[in-house]
Amino acid sequence: MAEAYQVDERGAGLAVEVVGLTKVYSDGNVRALDGVDLQVAEREFVAVTGPSGCGKSTLLHLLAALDTPTSGTVRIFGADLGRMKNLAKYRREEVGLVFQFHNLLPQLTSLENVEIAMVRHEHGAPSHKEKAAQLLELVELAHAADRKPAQLSGGERQRVAIARALANDPRLLLADEPTGSLDSASVKVVVALLTRLREQTGTTIVMVTHDDSVAAVTDRVIHMRDGRILDA
Amino acid sequence: MSTLALVARNLWGKKSRSIGLALAIAFAVMTVVALTVVGSGLESSATAVMHIGEANFVLSQKGVSDILNSTIDKPTLKKIDSTPGVASAVGVLVETEKINAANPVFIEVGIAPSDLAPFGVKILAGHSYSADATNQVMLGYTAAQNFGLHVGDKFRANGAVNTVTGIVSTSSSFGNDAAFFPLPALQGYNRVPGIVTLIFVKVDHGVPVSKVMHRITYAQPELMALRTAAQFGQADLTLVFVKAAATGSAILAVVIGAIIIGNTMLLSLFERTREFGMLLSVGWSRKRIVGLIMGEGFFLAIVGTAAGLALAVIVVLLLTQLPQLLGVLHAHFTASAFITGFATALAMTFLGTLYPAVRAAMRSPMDALGHE
Ligand SMILES: Nc1ncnc2c1ncn2[C@@H]1O[C@H](COP(=O)(O)OP(=O)(O)OP(=O)(O)O)[C@@H](O)[C@H]1O
Ligand SMILES: [Mg+2]
């Protein structure tokens, strides 16, 4: 996989490089993204804001390779997603995604929901169970490890989802309103967690948020409207 | 968390659906195994006739529904006996009679006393009947035990009171459960003078058996020669029907089972589309998702097979107790019947899950996630 991530001169030091990204949903002819250009540096922590329906989630899904753009290119750490053969490996190993809605498997406990995302166990590494328990501790949910999603509050579920997104130590974390359904105390926990994560591991974070106080802790705020990025 | 653990968790989480599917598999396995066992049970009853004696092959009439309905007349027996290469040709009459409710199809063999020893009939107690005696009989020891009879006792059969001259054992359970009469006496009782059911042929030393067999069936096209148990099964049309029914219902069970499983799987996988979208989004490969779904099917196949085999044993044991089949059907639970049952379950679940699994795994992650 090494050569796939070779960074060319143009993309040097960039975690995300998006050029002319357009997404038209065939049903209803919605232009969710309309020629988006965006660069995010490695280790950068950016917030994406904008009114409902302006295309924030669509952008994140394209960055996570969960969907294919109508036109334009997405490069992640220099690698063109459109040319990548093993997208499952990319999703598994390079990127962590926290969805805005629907996140966890209802039949599994918090701990198992985190474990499910882990790659094959490597020799000498802590076991999946141990690592999942550590991640739940990180999001302050160690006490709810054996509970199923139905027995968690909306905010707790979102924190389990963050723990799962971190399961394979991704270089890029994409979070779609991770604090959307949290009370102010939990918001502080999550914001502190993301900030610390970036400081300690150098993870690049792209976070969609409506909350100005959350956006304020990031390096940069990107404003979107009608599928476009507004000039700062 | 391993795929296997998730398989178990998913099945456990949807208990009623899992039990329903396992039951569908179990009934298919039961049908297939029960019919296979009944088929081979009847076959081995028929085959037992062949075990009596040390003949090279047996001749019977061609095209009879039941091997015991074969009739061969005296001139034919004579011709066989004088065929070049034939060392001996012994005619045996096999009849059945209802003795009482517990023995609705009791088997009676008419055979000359001089032919007893070469055919593996050993006298355990008493002595043989004489060649042209009437009202004399020898009982297989199992039959003697069942009727509570000893040497010198009277055995009512063929509308006559027969004195038990001896108790015998044979090399097959079939013979141990039968009665032996002098050939002319049994022919007389059944009003078939000179007629035999089967002819046991022994060939001259050094002469190829197949050559003699062909010589005889060429000259006597109304006869068929049987050498192996399998051939015996083919000669018996009843058995052919049972086996055809077993094969037919196995295929039918697999097809119907696969449709039921496929349909149920499709419905439940449709409900689980978002779950698979979620797994794809956290980096599960399509292969692993197919493995998850087919693993669930495989697990059900194992549980269904176990339940189906248990049901089959119960059903067959009940069948052997039916008055009509008492003494005719001997249940033989062979390994191959069980293997056939398991193969049936595997085929059903494989066919039933492959398409739904591939279909579920081929959707794009966002497409699957957006599914309500
Ligand atoms: N699968 C889809 N099919 C058709 N249209 C879609 C689909 N997903 C999103 N859209 C449309 O694309 C546009 C952008 O949607 P998107 O979810 O990216 O908005 P958003 O900025 O995340 O909004 P919110 O703040 O409400 O989450 C909206 O008009 C939405 O209705
Ligand atoms: Mg959104």
XYZ file of C-alpha atoms and ligand atoms in Angstrom:
636
model
C 0.000 0.000 0.000
C 3.017 2.292 0.554
C 3.238 3.561 -3.001
C -0.453 4.399 -2.987
C 0.208 7.028 -0.366
C 3.215 8.591 -1.994
C 2.735 12.307 -1.860
C 3.457 14.234 -5.024
C 4.830 17.788 -4.888
C 1.442 19.415 -5.216
C -0.058 17.396 -2.393
C 2.884 17.535 -0.031
C 1.799 17.864 3.577
C -1.888 17.745 2.701
C -4.244 15.333 4.420
C -7.165 16.267 2.206
C -7.079 17.762 -1.249
C -10.411 18.139 -3.013
C -10.698 19.611 -6.519
C -13.938 20.494 -8.323
C -15.946 18.039 -6.258
C -19.535 17.731 -7.447
C -22.227 15.355 -6.307
C -25.607 15.222 -7.993
C -28.108 12.811 -6.480
C -29.899 11.191 -9.366
C -33.255 11.060 -7.596
C -34.663 14.603 -7.620
C -31.607 16.092 -9.347
C -30.208 17.571 -6.144
C -26.839 19.252 -6.574
C -25.572 18.471 -3.061
C -22.007 19.571 -3.860
C -21.250 22.006 -6.641
C -17.556 22.305 -7.523
C -15.985 22.202 -4.071
C -12.236 22.919 -3.747
C -10.747 22.231 -0.334
C -7.366 21.613 1.242
C -6.742 20.412 4.771
C -3.173 20.167 6.019
C -1.874 17.202 7.980
C -2.536 17.581 11.727
C -5.070 20.319 11.021
C -8.353 20.457 12.955
C -11.074 22.096 10.847
C -14.745 22.743 11.412
C -17.322 22.720 8.617
C -20.478 24.773 9.180
C -23.424 25.879 7.120
C -27.200 25.686 6.946
C -29.051 22.396 6.838
C -28.915 20.727 3.425
C -25.861 22.655 2.206
C -23.909 19.414 1.601
C -21.768 18.931 4.735
C -22.595 15.281 5.270
C -22.286 14.567 1.557
C -18.748 16.024 1.623
C -17.754 13.836 4.579
C -19.167 10.694 2.947
C -17.160 11.359 -0.195
C -14.003 11.882 1.882
C -14.697 8.537 3.579
C -15.120 6.819 0.185
C -18.622 5.690 1.087
C -19.990 7.176 -2.112
C -18.596 8.175 -5.487
C -18.568 11.780 -6.718
C -20.342 12.824 -9.909
C -17.148 14.665 -10.874
C -13.980 16.024 -9.305
C -11.236 14.301 -7.355
C -10.504 13.510 -3.736
C -6.935 12.905 -2.606
C -6.272 11.702 0.910
C -2.627 11.910 2.003
C -1.809 12.212 -1.686
C -3.720 9.103 -2.819
C -6.553 9.503 -5.326
C -9.631 7.718 -3.940
C -11.016 7.367 -7.460
C -8.083 5.165 -8.405
C -7.783 3.221 -5.204
C -8.438 -0.494 -5.610
C -9.018 -1.565 -2.043
C -11.473 0.971 -0.648
C -12.419 -1.364 2.212
C -8.800 -1.249 3.415
C -8.805 2.556 3.143
C -12.007 2.811 5.193
C -10.647 0.355 7.710
C -7.141 1.661 8.182
C -6.828 5.290 7.136
C -10.049 6.975 8.055
C -12.398 7.017 11.026
C -15.953 8.241 10.538
C -18.564 9.345 13.049
C -21.993 9.510 11.397
C -24.563 12.157 12.057
C -27.318 9.542 12.408
C -27.562 5.743 12.596
C -24.323 4.616 14.070
C -24.258 1.437 16.098
C -25.333 -2.175 15.606
C -28.292 -2.682 17.967
C -27.518 -6.329 18.752
C -24.024 -5.578 20.046
C -22.772 -4.014 23.279
C -20.765 -0.766 23.318
C -17.557 -2.746 23.617
C -18.454 -5.062 20.744
C -19.502 -2.145 18.572
C -15.973 -0.783 18.939
C -14.346 -4.190 18.454
C -16.241 -4.884 15.253
C -14.293 -2.211 13.407
C -10.850 -3.458 14.367
C -8.394 -4.906 11.901
C -6.858 -8.340 12.324
C -5.022 -8.642 15.575
C -1.275 -8.116 15.327
C 1.183 -10.029 17.435
C 2.209 -8.180 20.571
C -0.520 -5.567 20.268
C -3.116 -5.359 23.023
C -6.122 -7.593 22.365
C -9.151 -6.126 20.643
C -11.075 -6.295 23.872
C -8.408 -4.414 25.840
C -8.057 -1.791 23.152
C -11.815 -1.328 22.861
C -12.033 -0.961 26.640
C -9.288 1.708 26.540
C -11.159 3.603 23.844
C -14.379 3.515 25.850
C -12.429 4.841 28.810
C -11.152 7.627 26.560
C -14.731 8.718 25.807
C -15.611 8.243 29.499
C -17.954 5.337 28.898
C -16.081 2.477 30.585
C -19.089 1.899 32.823
C -21.389 1.334 29.809
C -19.165 -1.196 28.018
C -21.675 -4.033 28.315
C -24.779 -2.045 27.475
C -26.497 -2.187 24.131
C -27.318 0.987 22.150
C -30.966 0.883 23.251
C -29.749 1.269 26.853
C -27.654 4.365 26.057
C -28.597 8.035 25.729
C -28.159 9.740 22.362
C -24.973 11.428 23.583
C -23.544 8.191 24.919
C -24.200 6.472 21.600
C -22.374 9.259 19.808
C -19.376 8.798 22.114
C -19.327 5.032 21.447
C -19.313 5.929 17.755
C -16.290 8.183 18.322
C -14.507 5.353 20.130
C -15.263 3.065 17.198
C -13.985 5.636 14.682
C -10.671 5.591 16.566
C -10.494 1.775 16.608
C -7.672 1.527 14.070
C -5.801 4.752 14.934
C -6.878 6.547 11.747
C -4.763 9.368 10.366
C -7.926 11.191 9.341
C -10.994 11.506 11.560
C -14.247 12.648 9.980
C -16.950 13.591 12.470
C -20.450 14.628 11.434
C -21.896 16.719 14.281
C -20.321 14.589 17.011
C -21.672 16.969 19.646
C -25.066 17.494 18.021
C -27.100 15.587 20.586
C -24.928 16.144 23.653
C -25.550 18.244 26.760
C -23.038 20.991 27.478
C -21.020 18.853 29.921
C -20.662 16.027 27.361
C -19.824 18.557 24.638
C -16.854 19.668 26.741
C -15.725 16.040 27.152
C -15.842 15.371 23.424
C -14.201 18.663 22.431
C -11.423 18.094 24.935
C -11.028 14.559 23.640
C -10.693 15.656 20.006
C -8.270 18.426 20.881
C -6.125 16.063 22.926
C -6.253 13.455 20.163
C -4.880 15.935 17.637
C -2.183 17.095 20.074
C -1.046 13.596 21.071
C -1.367 11.603 17.854
C -1.378 14.253 15.173
C -4.681 13.035 13.791
C -6.171 15.283 11.140
C -9.787 16.099 12.032
C -12.607 17.369 9.850
C -15.669 18.043 11.972
C -19.119 19.248 10.940
C -20.750 21.350 13.667
C -23.506 23.877 14.213
C -22.122 24.928 17.552
C -20.018 28.116 17.347
C -18.337 27.402 20.690
C -17.191 24.041 19.359
C -16.035 25.550 16.085
C -14.057 28.077 18.064
C -11.602 25.477 19.388
C -10.568 24.420 15.876
C -7.784 25.852 13.702
C -10.089 26.951 10.922
C -13.800 27.177 10.150
C -15.077 26.385 6.670
C -18.452 27.872 5.755
C -20.665 26.137 3.219
C -23.837 27.150 1.415
C -25.791 25.454 -1.401
C -23.073 22.905 -2.086
C -20.260 25.462 -2.242
C -17.567 26.679 0.100
C -17.812 30.396 0.876
C -14.613 32.421 0.711
C -13.323 33.274 4.134
C -14.845 -9.458 17.645
C -14.594 -12.374 15.239
C -16.992 -13.027 12.392
C -17.877 -16.294 14.098
C -18.853 -14.556 17.330
C -20.997 -12.159 15.335
C -22.662 -15.101 13.552
C -23.633 -16.589 16.914
C -24.762 -13.215 18.225
C -26.933 -12.488 15.200
C -28.636 -15.886 15.309
C -29.170 -15.666 19.050
C -30.548 -12.151 18.737
C -33.249 -13.346 16.336
C -34.205 -16.564 18.053
C -37.599 -17.211 16.510
C -36.360 -16.634 12.978
C -33.342 -18.879 13.610
C -35.491 -21.628 15.108
C -37.918 -21.416 12.188
C -35.125 -21.774 9.655
C -33.469 -24.609 11.585
C -36.830 -26.410 11.687
C -37.296 -26.029 7.937
C -33.869 -27.603 7.476
C -34.646 -30.283 10.065
C -37.805 -31.406 8.249
C -35.986 -31.659 4.948
C -33.190 -33.676 6.578
C -35.738 -35.890 8.316
C -37.551 -36.639 5.045
C -34.385 -37.477 3.188
C -32.850 -39.604 5.942
C -36.064 -41.457 6.793
C -36.668 -42.400 3.151
C -33.057 -43.437 2.670
C -33.166 -45.617 5.770
C -36.516 -47.181 4.799
C -35.209 -47.804 1.286
C -32.050 -49.523 2.473
C -34.017 -51.315 5.212
C -36.286 -52.914 2.623
C -33.316 -53.643 0.423
C -31.468 -55.441 3.161
C -34.562 -57.514 3.987
C -34.708 -58.605 0.376
C -30.955 -59.052 0.202
C -31.144 -61.386 3.165
C -32.747 -63.987 0.930
C -29.527 -64.048 -1.017
C -27.431 -64.591 2.019
C -28.970 -67.986 2.472
C -26.570 -70.278 0.799
C -23.317 -70.154 -0.968
C -24.622 -69.831 -4.504
C -22.782 -67.756 -7.092
C -25.959 -66.071 -8.231
C -29.694 -66.194 -7.938
C -32.281 -66.366 -10.700
C -35.689 -64.773 -10.415
C -38.511 -63.897 -12.749
C -38.021 -60.629 -14.553
C -40.293 -57.630 -14.029
C -42.144 -58.678 -10.891
C -43.271 -55.957 -8.491
C -41.950 -57.868 -5.509
C -39.132 -60.359 -5.746
C -41.258 -62.794 -3.738
C -43.867 -62.799 -6.528
C -41.408 -64.463 -8.878
C -42.570 -67.841 -10.239
C -40.354 -70.311 -12.041
C -41.669 -73.697 -13.180
C -40.140 -77.154 -13.008
C -39.093 -77.491 -16.710
C -37.188 -74.228 -16.435
C -35.422 -75.431 -13.294
C -34.480 -78.619 -15.170
C -33.085 -76.623 -18.105
C -30.998 -74.497 -15.774
C -29.668 -77.558 -14.014
C -28.501 -79.040 -17.324
C -26.935 -75.836 -18.614
C -23.199 -76.369 -19.232
C -21.130 -74.902 -16.422
C -23.840 -75.232 -13.786
C -22.726 -77.405 -10.862
C -26.037 -77.222 -9.022
C -29.322 -75.365 -9.343
C -31.488 -75.406 -6.263
C -35.070 -74.186 -6.413
C -36.509 -72.523 -3.347
C -40.087 -71.435 -2.784
C -40.555 -68.348 -0.630
C -44.055 -67.544 0.583
C -45.480 -65.216 3.181
C -48.355 -65.841 5.514
C -50.178 -63.930 8.187
C -49.673 -65.991 11.354
C -51.114 -63.459 13.798
C -51.308 -59.695 14.342
C -47.695 -59.545 15.467
C -46.495 -61.503 12.418
C -48.520 -60.242 9.449
C -45.936 -61.228 6.834
C -44.231 -64.276 8.230
C -41.805 -65.774 5.742
C -41.914 -69.463 4.844
C -39.228 -71.161 2.819
C -39.743 -74.405 0.951
C -36.435 -76.202 0.563
C -35.294 -79.794 0.254
C -33.510 -81.221 3.345
C -30.406 -82.027 1.289
C -30.121 -78.359 0.295
C -30.217 -77.054 3.867
C -26.559 -77.466 4.749
C -25.126 -75.982 1.524
C -27.366 -72.980 2.127
C -25.963 -72.259 5.538
C -28.936 -73.559 7.498
C -27.624 -75.127 10.702
C -29.769 -77.323 12.885
C -29.442 -76.170 16.498
C -31.886 -78.619 18.052
C -33.875 -81.648 16.840
C -33.455 -82.916 13.307
C -34.445 -82.083 9.777
C -37.843 -82.823 8.291
C -37.905 -85.538 5.657
C -37.978 -84.602 1.984
C -41.610 -85.334 1.256
C -43.104 -85.124 4.723
C -46.289 -83.180 5.284
C -47.085 -81.474 8.549
C -43.403 -81.074 9.453
C -41.576 -77.784 9.923
C -38.330 -76.310 11.217
C -38.253 -72.855 12.760
C -35.555 -70.241 12.761
C -34.533 -69.722 16.366
C -35.832 -66.146 16.522
C -39.206 -67.277 15.249
C -39.197 -70.172 17.720
C -38.485 -67.749 20.577
C -41.201 -65.369 19.410
C -43.793 -68.135 19.265
C -42.446 -69.827 22.407
C -42.092 -73.142 20.553
C -39.656 -76.029 21.041
C -38.846 -79.246 19.215
C -41.901 -81.486 19.276
C -44.361 -78.588 19.685
C -47.093 -77.855 17.163
C -46.908 -74.848 14.823
C -50.128 -73.806 13.091
C -49.394 -72.581 9.571
C -50.833 -73.009 6.081
C -54.078 -74.216 7.596
C -52.358 -77.263 9.048
C -50.867 -78.331 12.343
C -47.143 -78.950 11.798
C -44.775 -80.644 14.159
C -41.586 -78.756 14.856
C -38.803 -81.227 14.049
C -35.906 -78.830 14.537
C -34.742 -75.324 15.404
C -32.272 -73.781 12.959
C -29.988 -70.802 12.598
C -29.054 -69.209 9.293
C -26.418 -66.739 8.288
C -29.021 -63.948 8.121
C -31.534 -62.508 10.543
C -34.109 -62.960 7.821
C -33.723 -66.738 7.938
C -33.720 -66.827 11.725
C -37.144 -65.250 11.662
C -38.619 -67.694 9.117
C -40.024 -71.207 8.946
C -38.666 -73.975 6.717
C -40.885 -76.590 5.076
C -40.195 -79.498 2.743
C -40.463 -78.024 -0.766
C -43.345 -80.197 -2.062
C -45.331 -79.571 1.120
C -45.098 -75.799 0.853
C -45.882 -75.988 -2.875
C -48.950 -78.048 -2.025
C -50.144 -75.688 0.705
C -49.945 -72.776 -1.681
C -51.327 -74.752 -4.676
C -48.267 -74.079 -6.816
C -46.999 -77.583 -7.593
C -43.561 -77.617 -9.146
C -43.151 -73.837 -8.804
C -40.195 -72.160 -7.142
C -39.517 -68.481 -6.418
C -35.772 -68.373 -6.775
C -33.107 -70.631 -8.155
C -29.733 -70.613 -6.452
C -27.027 -71.489 -8.945
C -23.545 -72.694 -8.207
C -21.172 -72.881 -11.177
C -18.534 -75.486 -11.922
C -15.147 -74.820 -10.458
C -13.036 -72.601 -12.720
C -15.917 -71.496 -14.938
C -16.475 -67.722 -15.086
C -19.707 -66.886 -13.235
C -20.731 -64.102 -15.623
C -20.419 -66.423 -18.605
C -22.860 -68.925 -17.083
C -25.174 -66.071 -16.056
C -25.301 -64.754 -19.614
C -25.770 -68.220 -21.071
C -28.818 -68.757 -18.882
C -30.447 -65.342 -19.346
C -29.890 -65.607 -23.097
C -31.699 -68.949 -23.277
C -34.324 -67.931 -20.680
C -35.067 -64.256 -21.294
C -37.928 -64.338 -18.772
C -35.346 -64.768 -16.006
C -32.915 -62.345 -14.476
C -29.703 -63.163 -12.696
C -28.694 -61.311 -9.545
C -25.245 -61.312 -8.100
C -25.079 -58.329 -5.809
C -27.323 -56.715 -3.291
C -27.648 -53.713 -5.560
C -28.890 -55.893 -8.411
C -31.336 -57.441 -6.050
C -32.743 -54.006 -5.352
C -33.152 -53.368 -9.066
C -35.062 -56.592 -9.579
C -37.586 -55.623 -6.995
C -39.913 -53.010 -8.416
C -41.323 -52.061 -5.005
C -37.823 -51.285 -3.925
C -37.185 -49.348 -7.121
C -40.209 -47.194 -6.313
C -39.112 -46.627 -2.723
C -35.658 -45.624 -3.892
C -37.049 -43.369 -6.594
C -39.310 -41.797 -3.978
C -36.306 -41.290 -1.707
C -34.280 -39.655 -4.465
C -37.220 -37.591 -5.692
C -38.146 -36.346 -2.260
C -34.514 -35.552 -1.476
C -34.380 -33.308 -4.526
C -37.774 -31.834 -3.722
C -36.769 -31.261 -0.089
C -33.617 -29.461 -1.169
C -35.456 -27.290 -3.678
C -38.330 -26.387 -1.350
C -35.942 -25.920 1.566
C -33.668 -23.692 -0.477
C -36.651 -21.584 -1.541
C -37.899 -21.229 2.049
C -34.460 -20.393 3.367
C -33.653 -18.115 0.447
C -36.915 -16.268 0.871
C -36.587 -15.874 4.635
C -32.953 -14.859 4.255
C -33.797 -12.317 1.559
C -36.473 -10.744 3.751
C -34.305 -10.635 6.843
C -31.258 -9.404 4.922
C -33.409 -6.681 3.425
C -34.246 -5.587 6.967
C -30.555 -5.699 7.822
C -29.348 -3.652 4.840
C -28.285 -0.759 7.094
C -26.347 -3.126 9.310
C -24.304 -4.229 6.304
C -23.877 -0.613 5.210
C -22.498 0.091 8.674
C -20.067 -2.814 8.475
C -18.949 -1.688 5.004
C -18.426 1.851 6.295
C -16.111 0.677 9.081
C -14.067 -1.201 6.513
C -15.499 -4.683 6.314
C -14.764 -6.249 2.940
C -17.595 -7.609 0.823
C -16.055 -11.066 1.185
C -16.277 -10.862 4.948
C -19.939 -9.831 4.792
C -20.751 -12.749 2.468
C -18.881 -14.934 4.961
C -20.943 -13.563 7.843
C -24.248 -14.288 6.118
C -23.249 -17.703 4.823
C -21.748 -18.515 8.201
C -25.162 -17.904 9.746
C -26.626 -20.307 7.180
C -23.970 -22.934 7.866
C -24.598 -22.762 11.606
C -28.329 -23.273 10.994
C -27.518 -26.222 8.729
C -25.629 -27.937 11.550
C -28.366 -27.361 14.104
C -31.034 -28.354 11.566
C -29.161 -31.547 10.685
C -28.884 -32.589 14.321
C -32.604 -32.028 14.891
C -33.501 -33.645 11.558
C -31.491 -36.797 12.299
C -33.169 -37.159 15.679
C -36.594 -36.758 14.041
C -35.672 -39.281 11.337
C -34.706 -41.906 13.920
C -38.018 -41.414 15.731
C -40.065 -41.551 12.514
C -38.324 -44.695 11.212
C -38.656 -46.478 14.550
C -42.372 -45.641 14.529
C -42.656 -46.924 10.948
C -41.064 -50.248 11.828
C -43.794 -50.656 14.465
C -46.588 -50.247 11.893
C -48.514 -53.563 11.638
C -48.167 -53.530 7.829
C -44.394 -53.231 8.033
C -43.707 -55.295 11.121
C -40.992 -57.809 10.312
C -40.622 -56.477 6.766
C -38.867 -53.226 7.504
C -35.610 -53.517 9.344
C -34.235 -50.094 10.181
C -30.600 -49.735 9.234
C -29.245 -46.358 10.245
C -26.170 -46.257 8.064
C -23.537 -43.545 8.154
C -24.260 -42.825 4.515
C -27.898 -41.985 5.335
C -26.705 -39.463 7.924
C -24.155 -38.024 5.544
C -26.854 -37.680 2.876
C -28.949 -35.776 5.424
C -26.132 -33.388 6.265
C -25.341 -32.872 2.584
C -29.008 -32.036 2.030
C -28.893 -29.390 4.756
C -25.670 -27.931 3.369
C -27.012 -27.820 -0.173
C -30.211 -26.118 1.011
C -28.493 -23.431 3.019
C -25.789 -22.861 0.439
C -28.328 -22.350 -2.334
C -30.607 -20.368 -0.023
C -27.989 -17.925 1.247
C -25.576 -17.453 -1.645
C -27.738 -15.106 -3.695
C -29.029 -13.006 -0.754
C -25.522 -12.771 0.681
C -23.896 -11.619 -2.541
C -26.773 -9.229 -3.183
C -26.449 -7.697 0.282
C -22.680 -7.326 0.020
C -22.692 -5.766 -3.445
C -24.593 -2.614 -2.486
C -22.629 0.583 -2.073
C -22.157 1.545 1.591
C -24.074 4.839 1.357
C -26.855 3.150 -0.603
C -27.174 0.539 2.115
C -26.961 3.064 4.948
C -29.632 5.269 3.397
C -31.971 2.306 3.315
C -34.820 2.826 5.772
N -29.269 10.004 -0.840
C -29.748 11.202 -1.232
N -30.560 11.256 -2.296
C -31.031 12.459 -2.723
N -30.749 13.612 -2.146
C -29.933 13.609 -1.078
C -29.397 12.399 -0.559
N -28.613 12.694 0.522
C -28.685 14.036 0.654
N -29.468 14.587 -0.295
C -29.722 16.011 -0.496
O -28.472 16.649 -0.710
C -28.432 17.872 -0.033
C -27.260 17.909 0.921
O -27.498 16.954 1.950
P -26.518 16.784 3.186
O -26.999 15.641 3.980
O -25.129 16.716 2.693
O -26.751 18.138 3.968
P -26.136 18.618 5.369
O -25.406 19.851 5.107
O -25.439 17.518 6.022
O -27.478 18.940 6.184
P -27.728 18.793 7.768
O -27.081 19.966 8.426
O -29.228 18.880 7.858
O -27.221 17.504 8.169
C -29.768 18.065 0.655
O -30.588 18.851 -0.165
C -30.318 16.660 0.733
O -31.713 16.662 0.657
Mg -25.672 16.345 7.636
